[in-house]
Coordinates of C-alpha atoms in Angstrom, one line a residue:
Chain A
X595 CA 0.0 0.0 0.0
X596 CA 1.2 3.8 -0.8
X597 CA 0.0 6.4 1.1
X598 CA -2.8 8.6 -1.0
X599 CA -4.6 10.7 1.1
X600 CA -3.8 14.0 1.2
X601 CA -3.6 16.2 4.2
X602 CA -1.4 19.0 4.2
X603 CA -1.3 20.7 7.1
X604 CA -2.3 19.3 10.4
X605 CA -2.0 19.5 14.6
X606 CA -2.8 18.1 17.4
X607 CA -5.8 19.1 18.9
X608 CA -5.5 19.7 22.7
X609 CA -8.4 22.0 24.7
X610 CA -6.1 24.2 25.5
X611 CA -5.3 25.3 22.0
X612 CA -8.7 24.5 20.6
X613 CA -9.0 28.4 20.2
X614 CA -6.2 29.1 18.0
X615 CA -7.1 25.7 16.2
X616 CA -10.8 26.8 15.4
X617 CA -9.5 30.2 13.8
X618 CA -6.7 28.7 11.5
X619 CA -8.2 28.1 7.7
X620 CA -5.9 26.1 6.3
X621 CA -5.4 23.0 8.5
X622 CA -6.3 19.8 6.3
X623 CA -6.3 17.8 9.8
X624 CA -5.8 17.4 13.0
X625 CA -5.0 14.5 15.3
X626 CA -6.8 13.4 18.7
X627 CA -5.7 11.0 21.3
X628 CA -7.1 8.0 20.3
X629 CA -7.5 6.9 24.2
X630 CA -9.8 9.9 25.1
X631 CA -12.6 7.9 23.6
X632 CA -11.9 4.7 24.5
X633 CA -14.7 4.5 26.6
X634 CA -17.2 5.7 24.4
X635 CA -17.4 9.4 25.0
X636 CA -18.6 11.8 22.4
X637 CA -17.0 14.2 20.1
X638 CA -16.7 17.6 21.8
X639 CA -18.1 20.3 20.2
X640 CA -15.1 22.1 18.3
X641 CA -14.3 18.8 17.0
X642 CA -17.7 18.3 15.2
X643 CA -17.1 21.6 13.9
X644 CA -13.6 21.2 12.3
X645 CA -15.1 18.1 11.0
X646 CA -18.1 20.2 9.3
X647 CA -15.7 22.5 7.9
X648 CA -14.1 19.3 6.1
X649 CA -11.2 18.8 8.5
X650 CA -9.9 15.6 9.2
X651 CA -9.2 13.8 11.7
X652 CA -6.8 11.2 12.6
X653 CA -7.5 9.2 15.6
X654 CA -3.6 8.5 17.5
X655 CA -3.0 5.7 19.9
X656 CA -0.4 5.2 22.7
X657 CA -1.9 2.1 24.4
X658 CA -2.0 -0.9 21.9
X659 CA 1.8 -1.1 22.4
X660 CA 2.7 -2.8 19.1
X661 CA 5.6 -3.5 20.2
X662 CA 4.9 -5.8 22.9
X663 CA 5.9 -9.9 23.1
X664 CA 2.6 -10.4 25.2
X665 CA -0.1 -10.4 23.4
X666 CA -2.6 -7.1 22.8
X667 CA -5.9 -6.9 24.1
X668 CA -8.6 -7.3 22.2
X669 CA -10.6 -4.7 23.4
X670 CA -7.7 -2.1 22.6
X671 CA -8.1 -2.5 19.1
X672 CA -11.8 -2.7 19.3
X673 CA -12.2 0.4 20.7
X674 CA -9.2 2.0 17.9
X675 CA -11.7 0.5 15.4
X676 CA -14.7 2.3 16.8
X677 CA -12.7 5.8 17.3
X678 CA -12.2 5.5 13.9
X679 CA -15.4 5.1 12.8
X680 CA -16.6 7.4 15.2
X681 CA -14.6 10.4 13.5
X682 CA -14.9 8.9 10.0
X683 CA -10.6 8.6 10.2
X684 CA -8.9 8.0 7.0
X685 CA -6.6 6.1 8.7
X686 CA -5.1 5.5 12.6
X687 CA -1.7 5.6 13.7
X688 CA 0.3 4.3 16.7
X689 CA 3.7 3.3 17.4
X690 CA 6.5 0.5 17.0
X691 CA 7.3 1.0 21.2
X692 CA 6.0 -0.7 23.6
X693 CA 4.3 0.4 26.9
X694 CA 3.6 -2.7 28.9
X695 CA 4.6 -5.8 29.9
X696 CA 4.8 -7.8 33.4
X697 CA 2.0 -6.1 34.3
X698 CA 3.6 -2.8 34.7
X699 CA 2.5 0.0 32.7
X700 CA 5.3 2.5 31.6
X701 CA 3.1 5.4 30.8
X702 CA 5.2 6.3 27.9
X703 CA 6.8 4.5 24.4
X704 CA 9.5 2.6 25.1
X705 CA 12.0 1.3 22.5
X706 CA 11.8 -2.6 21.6
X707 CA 15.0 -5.3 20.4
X708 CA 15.3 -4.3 16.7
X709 CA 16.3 -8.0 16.0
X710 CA 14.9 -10.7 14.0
X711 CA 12.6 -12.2 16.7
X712 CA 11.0 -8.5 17.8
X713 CA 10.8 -8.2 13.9
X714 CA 8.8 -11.2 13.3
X715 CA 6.7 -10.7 16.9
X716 CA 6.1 -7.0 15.5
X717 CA 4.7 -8.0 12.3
X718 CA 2.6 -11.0 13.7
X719 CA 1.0 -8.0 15.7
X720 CA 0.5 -5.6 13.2
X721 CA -0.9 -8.3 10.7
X722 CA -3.5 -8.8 14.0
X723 CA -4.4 -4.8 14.0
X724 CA -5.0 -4.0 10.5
X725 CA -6.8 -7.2 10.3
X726 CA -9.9 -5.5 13.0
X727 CA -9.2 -1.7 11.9
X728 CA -11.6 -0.5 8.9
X729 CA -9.0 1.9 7.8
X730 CA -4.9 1.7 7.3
X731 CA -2.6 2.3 10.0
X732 CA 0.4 4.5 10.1
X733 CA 3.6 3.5 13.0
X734 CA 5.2 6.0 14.2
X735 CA 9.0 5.9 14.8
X736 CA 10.0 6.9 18.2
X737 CA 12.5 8.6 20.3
X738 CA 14.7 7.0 22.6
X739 CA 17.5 7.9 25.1
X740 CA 19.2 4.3 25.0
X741 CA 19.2 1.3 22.9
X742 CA 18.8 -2.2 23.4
X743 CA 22.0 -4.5 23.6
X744 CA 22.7 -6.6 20.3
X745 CA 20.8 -5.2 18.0
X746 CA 20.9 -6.9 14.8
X747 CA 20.1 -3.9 12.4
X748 CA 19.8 -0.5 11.9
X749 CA 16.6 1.8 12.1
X750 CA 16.4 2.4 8.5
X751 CA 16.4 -1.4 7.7
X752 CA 14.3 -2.3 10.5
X753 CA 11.5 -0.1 9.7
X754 CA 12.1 -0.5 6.1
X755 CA 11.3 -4.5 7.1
X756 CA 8.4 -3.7 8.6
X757 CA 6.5 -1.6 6.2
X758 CA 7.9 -4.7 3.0
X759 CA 5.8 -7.3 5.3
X760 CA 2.9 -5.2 6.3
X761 CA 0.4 -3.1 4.7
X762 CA 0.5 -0.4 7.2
X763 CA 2.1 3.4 6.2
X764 CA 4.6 5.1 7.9
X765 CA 3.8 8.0 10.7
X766 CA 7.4 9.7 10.3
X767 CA 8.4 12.1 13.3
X768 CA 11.0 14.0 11.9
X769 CA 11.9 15.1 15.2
X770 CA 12.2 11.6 17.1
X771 CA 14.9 11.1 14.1
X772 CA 16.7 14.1 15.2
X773 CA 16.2 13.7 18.8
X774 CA 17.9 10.0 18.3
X775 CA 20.7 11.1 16.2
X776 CA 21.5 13.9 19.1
X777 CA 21.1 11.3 21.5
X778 CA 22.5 8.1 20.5
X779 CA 24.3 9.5 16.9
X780 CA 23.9 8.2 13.3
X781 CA 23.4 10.4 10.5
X782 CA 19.5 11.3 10.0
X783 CA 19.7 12.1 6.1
X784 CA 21.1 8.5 5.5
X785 CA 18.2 7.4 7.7
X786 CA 15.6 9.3 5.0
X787 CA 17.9 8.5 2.4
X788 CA 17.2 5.2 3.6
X789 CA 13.5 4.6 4.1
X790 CA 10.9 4.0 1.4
X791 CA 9.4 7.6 1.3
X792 CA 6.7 6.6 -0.7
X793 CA 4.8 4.7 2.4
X794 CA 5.2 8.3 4.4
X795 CA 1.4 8.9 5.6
X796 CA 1.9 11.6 7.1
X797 CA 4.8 13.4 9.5
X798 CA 4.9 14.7 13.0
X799 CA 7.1 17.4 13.9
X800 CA 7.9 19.1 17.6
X801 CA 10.2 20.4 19.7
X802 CA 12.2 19.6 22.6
X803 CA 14.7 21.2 25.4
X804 CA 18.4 19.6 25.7
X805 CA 19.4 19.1 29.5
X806 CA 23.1 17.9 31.0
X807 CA 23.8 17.3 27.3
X808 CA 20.7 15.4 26.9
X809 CA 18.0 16.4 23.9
X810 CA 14.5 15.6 25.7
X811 CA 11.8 15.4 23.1
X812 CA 8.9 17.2 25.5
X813 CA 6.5 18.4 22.7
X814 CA 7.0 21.5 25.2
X815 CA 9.3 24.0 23.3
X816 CA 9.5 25.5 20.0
X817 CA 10.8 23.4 17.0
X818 CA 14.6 23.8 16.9
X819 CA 16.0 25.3 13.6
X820 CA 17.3 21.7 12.9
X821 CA 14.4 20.1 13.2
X822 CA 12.9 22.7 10.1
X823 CA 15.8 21.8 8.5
X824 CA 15.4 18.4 8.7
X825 CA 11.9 18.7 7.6
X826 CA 13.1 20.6 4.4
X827 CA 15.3 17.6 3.6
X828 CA 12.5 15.2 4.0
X829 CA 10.2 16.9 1.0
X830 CA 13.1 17.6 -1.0
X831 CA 12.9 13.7 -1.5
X832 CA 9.5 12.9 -1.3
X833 CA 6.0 14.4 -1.3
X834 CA 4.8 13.8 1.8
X835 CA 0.8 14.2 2.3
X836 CA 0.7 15.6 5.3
X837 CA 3.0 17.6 8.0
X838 CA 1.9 18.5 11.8
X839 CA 2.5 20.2 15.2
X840 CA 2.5 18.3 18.0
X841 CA 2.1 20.6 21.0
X842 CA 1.5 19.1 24.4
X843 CA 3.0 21.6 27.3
X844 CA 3.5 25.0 27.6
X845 CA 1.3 25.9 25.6
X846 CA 2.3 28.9 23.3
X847 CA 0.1 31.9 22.7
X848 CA -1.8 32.3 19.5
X849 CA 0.7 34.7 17.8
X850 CA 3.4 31.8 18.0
X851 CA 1.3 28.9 17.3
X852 CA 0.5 30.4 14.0
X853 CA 4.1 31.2 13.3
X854 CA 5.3 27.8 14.3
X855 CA 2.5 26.2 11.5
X856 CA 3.4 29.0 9.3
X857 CA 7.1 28.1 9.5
X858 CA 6.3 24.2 9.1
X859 CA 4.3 25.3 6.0
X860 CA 7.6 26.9 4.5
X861 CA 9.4 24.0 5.0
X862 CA 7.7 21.7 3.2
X863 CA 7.2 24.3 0.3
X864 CA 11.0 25.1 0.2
X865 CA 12.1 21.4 0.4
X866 CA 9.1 20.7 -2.5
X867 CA 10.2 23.4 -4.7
X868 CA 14.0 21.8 -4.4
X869 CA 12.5 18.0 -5.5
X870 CA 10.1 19.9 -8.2
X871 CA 13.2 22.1 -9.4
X872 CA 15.7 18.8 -9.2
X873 CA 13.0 16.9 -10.9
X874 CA 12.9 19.7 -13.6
X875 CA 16.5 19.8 -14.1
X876 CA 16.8 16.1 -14.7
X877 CA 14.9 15.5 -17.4
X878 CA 15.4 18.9 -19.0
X879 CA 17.9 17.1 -21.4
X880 CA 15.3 14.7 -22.4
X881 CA 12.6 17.1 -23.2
X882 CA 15.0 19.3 -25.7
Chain B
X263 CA 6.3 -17.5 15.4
X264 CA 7.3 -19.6 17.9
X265 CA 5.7 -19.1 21.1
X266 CA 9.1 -19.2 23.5
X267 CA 10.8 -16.6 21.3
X268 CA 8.1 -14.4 22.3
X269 CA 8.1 -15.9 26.1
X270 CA 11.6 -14.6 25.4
X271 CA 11.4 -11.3 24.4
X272 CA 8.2 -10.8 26.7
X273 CA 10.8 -11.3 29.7
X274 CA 13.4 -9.5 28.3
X275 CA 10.8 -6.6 27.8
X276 CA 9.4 -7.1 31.7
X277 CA 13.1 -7.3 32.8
X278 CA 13.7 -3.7 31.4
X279 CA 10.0 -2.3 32.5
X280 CA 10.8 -3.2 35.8
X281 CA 13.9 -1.2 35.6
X282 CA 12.2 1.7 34.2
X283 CA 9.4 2.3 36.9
X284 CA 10.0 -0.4 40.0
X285 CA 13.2 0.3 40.8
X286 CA 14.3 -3.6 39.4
X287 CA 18.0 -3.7 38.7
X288 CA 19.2 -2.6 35.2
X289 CA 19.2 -5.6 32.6
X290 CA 23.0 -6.6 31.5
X291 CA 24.2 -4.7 28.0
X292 CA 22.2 -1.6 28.5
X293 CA 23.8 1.8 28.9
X294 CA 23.2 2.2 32.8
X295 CA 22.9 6.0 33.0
X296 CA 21.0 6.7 30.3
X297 CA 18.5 3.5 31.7
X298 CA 18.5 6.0 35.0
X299 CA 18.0 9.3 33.3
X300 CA 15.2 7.4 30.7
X301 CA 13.5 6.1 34.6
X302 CA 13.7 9.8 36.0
X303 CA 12.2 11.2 32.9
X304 CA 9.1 9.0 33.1
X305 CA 8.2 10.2 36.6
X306 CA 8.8 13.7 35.5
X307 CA 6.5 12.9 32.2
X308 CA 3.6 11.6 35.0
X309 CA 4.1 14.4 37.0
X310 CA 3.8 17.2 34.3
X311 CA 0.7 15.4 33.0
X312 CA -0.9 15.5 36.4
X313 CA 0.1 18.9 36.8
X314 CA -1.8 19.9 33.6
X315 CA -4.9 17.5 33.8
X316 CA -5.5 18.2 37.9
X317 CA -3.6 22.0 38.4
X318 CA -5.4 21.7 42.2
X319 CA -3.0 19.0 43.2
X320 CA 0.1 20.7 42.6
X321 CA -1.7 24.3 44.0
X322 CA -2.8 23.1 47.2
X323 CA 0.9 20.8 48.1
X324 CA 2.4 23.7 46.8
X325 CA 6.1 23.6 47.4
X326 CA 5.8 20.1 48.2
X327 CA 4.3 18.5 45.1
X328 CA 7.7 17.9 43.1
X329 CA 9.4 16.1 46.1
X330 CA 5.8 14.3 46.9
X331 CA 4.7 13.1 44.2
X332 CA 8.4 12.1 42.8
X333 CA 8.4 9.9 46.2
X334 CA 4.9 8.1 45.1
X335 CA 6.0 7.4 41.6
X336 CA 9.3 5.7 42.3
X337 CA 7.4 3.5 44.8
X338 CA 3.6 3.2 43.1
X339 CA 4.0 2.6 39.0
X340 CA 0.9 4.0 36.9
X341 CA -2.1 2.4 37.9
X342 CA -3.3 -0.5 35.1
X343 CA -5.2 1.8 32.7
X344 CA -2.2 4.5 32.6
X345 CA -4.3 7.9 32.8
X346 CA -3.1 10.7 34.4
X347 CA -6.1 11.1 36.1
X348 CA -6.0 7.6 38.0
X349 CA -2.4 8.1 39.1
X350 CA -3.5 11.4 40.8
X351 CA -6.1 9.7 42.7
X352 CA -3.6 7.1 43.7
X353 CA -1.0 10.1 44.5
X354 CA -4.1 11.3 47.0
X355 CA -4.1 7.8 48.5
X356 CA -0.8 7.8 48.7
X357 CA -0.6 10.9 50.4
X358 CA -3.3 10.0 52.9
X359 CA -1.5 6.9 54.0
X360 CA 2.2 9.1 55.0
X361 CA -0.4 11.7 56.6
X362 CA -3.8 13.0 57.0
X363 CA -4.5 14.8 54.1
X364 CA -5.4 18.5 54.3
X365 CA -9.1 19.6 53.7
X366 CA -8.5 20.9 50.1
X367 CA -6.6 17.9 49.5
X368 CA -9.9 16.0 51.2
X369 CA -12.8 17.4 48.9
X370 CA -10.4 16.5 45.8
X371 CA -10.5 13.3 46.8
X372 CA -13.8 12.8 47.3
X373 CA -15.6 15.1 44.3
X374 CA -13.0 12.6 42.5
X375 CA -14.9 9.7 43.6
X376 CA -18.3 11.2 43.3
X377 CA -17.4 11.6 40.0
X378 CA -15.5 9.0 38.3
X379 CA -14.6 5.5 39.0
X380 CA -11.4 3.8 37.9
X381 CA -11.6 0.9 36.0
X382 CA -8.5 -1.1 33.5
X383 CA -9.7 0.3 31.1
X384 CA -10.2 3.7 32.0
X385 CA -12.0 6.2 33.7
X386 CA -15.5 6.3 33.8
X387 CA -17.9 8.5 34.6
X388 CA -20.8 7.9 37.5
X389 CA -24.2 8.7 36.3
X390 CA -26.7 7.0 39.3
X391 CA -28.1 8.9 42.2
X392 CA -25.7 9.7 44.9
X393 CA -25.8 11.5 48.0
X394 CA -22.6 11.7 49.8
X395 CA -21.3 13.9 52.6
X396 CA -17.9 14.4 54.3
X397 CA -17.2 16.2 57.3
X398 CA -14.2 19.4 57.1
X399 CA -11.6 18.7 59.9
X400 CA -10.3 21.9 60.0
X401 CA -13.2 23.6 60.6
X402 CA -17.1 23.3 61.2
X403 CA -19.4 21.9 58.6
X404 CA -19.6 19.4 55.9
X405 CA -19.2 19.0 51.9
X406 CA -22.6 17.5 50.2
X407 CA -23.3 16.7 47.1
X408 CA -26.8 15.0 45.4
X409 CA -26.8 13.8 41.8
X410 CA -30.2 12.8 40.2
X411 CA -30.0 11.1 37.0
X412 CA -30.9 13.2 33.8
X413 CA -31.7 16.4 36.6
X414 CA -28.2 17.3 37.7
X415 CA -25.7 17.8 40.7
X416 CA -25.3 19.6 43.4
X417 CA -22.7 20.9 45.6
X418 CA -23.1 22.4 49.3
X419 CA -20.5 23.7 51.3
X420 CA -17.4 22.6 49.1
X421 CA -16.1 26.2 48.7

């Protein structure tokens, strides 16, 4: 499967920014925590009217954990089946972490093995969710501040397995790829230069704080320069069909909400008019 | 796939979990201080959430709530459905079982438990009839509040 639908410029929609959210035009979509209506609660109100005005949303889980050797509940994916529905999603996403296991719940993604067995346990799991969700599903890539020992395989080629034995998209979060290159090193343009582009659903991008040498990825600080850079890169290779803001702390004040979006909205431009331009110059000879 | 590789993996997985937020001991090969910082970071995470979900906890411990609640979390891990909510009604229990809880701390607790009940899965929300009163320690009188199915809720004395 190749990701199709378009839609351009997204957020996450929090309360405390559902203000600023109602009065920008041109968000295509905006993301919701998949787990706020687990239970069966309704749409609040300014959602149903983004959805009116044709927005769309994508329903965002951090519970299934994916990326768990003990099996998911059932009910988990139920209920990410009936948020979708609920919102009319054109797709779901969730991450290759995990967040359980021994009965302890971590609160947060945690990185799994990127071996062979997690591979094939991974896959075995994600054939098990798309098989109950009426829409695809888009994994995220997430940060970490360690690795696991004896690791068999490199992120690219890991999530590059996954996506060749699944039908499920890629949720690319440009900034977890920056975040682990600070953190643990690598380059993060061989990582793009990497990954098969053309499964990209959509992208997330943030911003984060760097403590005793450490790069934290809150979702609580402006995007770093880097980060816009990095985002450049990405749609200088590919078009991606969708880019968004994912703002969970310290909320910003409408004046620098807008300019964040408007800067992310640059970014993609600039790094589309370099692929259009390279494009262009390629096969210039071949047109004359 | 072959159910004792993921037996395997599933242990491996618990091994590093418990690590992370039970104080278990750091499995062999990983990077230890970064395992550390990783473990501090997810307390700080559930703390901030709290904070931002419930702003009355951290308002009425004040000064305190950092060094408090950083105390429960390294001892309590989330509670089974992981919402923010649910760990701050276990921070309250917490709290109540080092020392009696304050009055504002009190009526937290128990509009929580008017309110909602905790579940696995989540947190619900309680729709029945209820009448349910607590008495103020610190000074005279009592908190009340009556819920009538499909007519409302009321509140006395929890100002």
């Amino acid at each position: 499967m190749t990701s199709s639908c378009s839609l351009g410029l997204g957020i996450g929609w929090r309360g405390e920014l559902a203000h600023a959210i109602h009065r920008r035009a041109d968000l295509g979509f905006v993301e919701i925590l998949a787990e706020d209506f687990f239970l069966g609660e309704p749409l609040p109100a300014p959602l149903l009217q983004l959805q009116q005005r044709g927005v769309r949303i994508v329903p965002h889980g951090i519970s299934l954990s994916l990326g768990s050797a003990e099996p998911i509940d059932s009910w988990r994916i139920d209920a990410l089946a009936n948020v979708a529905q609920l919102v009319q999603a054109p797709l779901v996403s969730e991450h290759l972490a995990f967040v359980r296991a021994g009965g302890l719940e971590s609160g947060h993604l945690l990185p799994i093995p990127r071996t062979r067995d997690m591979l094939a346990i991974l896959i075995e799991n994600i054939h098990q969710v798309e098989a109950e969700l009426p829409v695809p599903l888009a994994l995220e890539n997430v940060s970490t501040l360690f690795d696991w020992p004896g690791n068999e395989m490199d992120e690219a080629a890991f999530l590059t397995e996954i996506l060749e034995h699944t039908e499920s998209l890629l949720l690319l979060d440009i900034e977890n790829i920056y975040a682990n290159a600070r953190n643990l090193g690598g380059d993060p343009l061989a990582l793009l230069d990497a990954l098969p582009l053309n499964r990209v659903a959509y992208v997330h991008i943030a911003g984060g704080i760097e403590k005793e040498g450490i790069y934290h990825d809150t979702h609580a600080q402006p995007i770093p320069n880097d980060v816009f850079a990095l985002l450049e890169e990405l749609c200088a290779r590919a078009a991606v069909p969708g880019v968004m803001l994912e703002r969970d702390d310290r909320f910003p004040s409408d004046v620098e909400l807008n300019t964040e979006l408007d800067a992310i909205a640059a970014a993609t431009r600039r790094g589309a008019a370099r692929r259009t331009s390279a494009e262009y110059t390629h096969h210039a000879p071949m047109q004359a | 796939m072959n159910e004792q590789t993921r037996q395997r993996v599933a242990q491996a997985q618990a091994d590093l979990m418990r690590a992370l937020v039970a104080n278990g001991p750091i499995p062999a090969g990983f990077d230890d201080s970064r395992v550390r910082i990783a473990a501090r970071s997810l307390v700080n995470k559930r703390r901030n959430a709290l904070a931002r979900i419930w702003p009355r906890l951290p308002t009425i411990l004040g000064d305190k709530y950092i060094e408090l609640f950083n105390a429960y979390a390294m001892a309590n891990p989330m509670p089974e459905c992981a919402i923010p909510k649910a760990d701050g009604r276990a921070f309250l229990r917490w709290l109540e079982s080092q020392k009696p809880l304050s009055d504002a701390a009190r009526i937290e607790a128990f509009a929580f438990d008017a309110r909602f009940s905790v579940t696995s899965r989540g947190i619900g929300r309680r729709r029945g009839f209820l009448l349910s009163w607590m008495r103020r320690n610190e000074a005279p009188g009592s908190v009340i509040v009556l819920r009538i199915p499909w007519l409302g809720e009321w509140w006395w004395g929890a100002g």
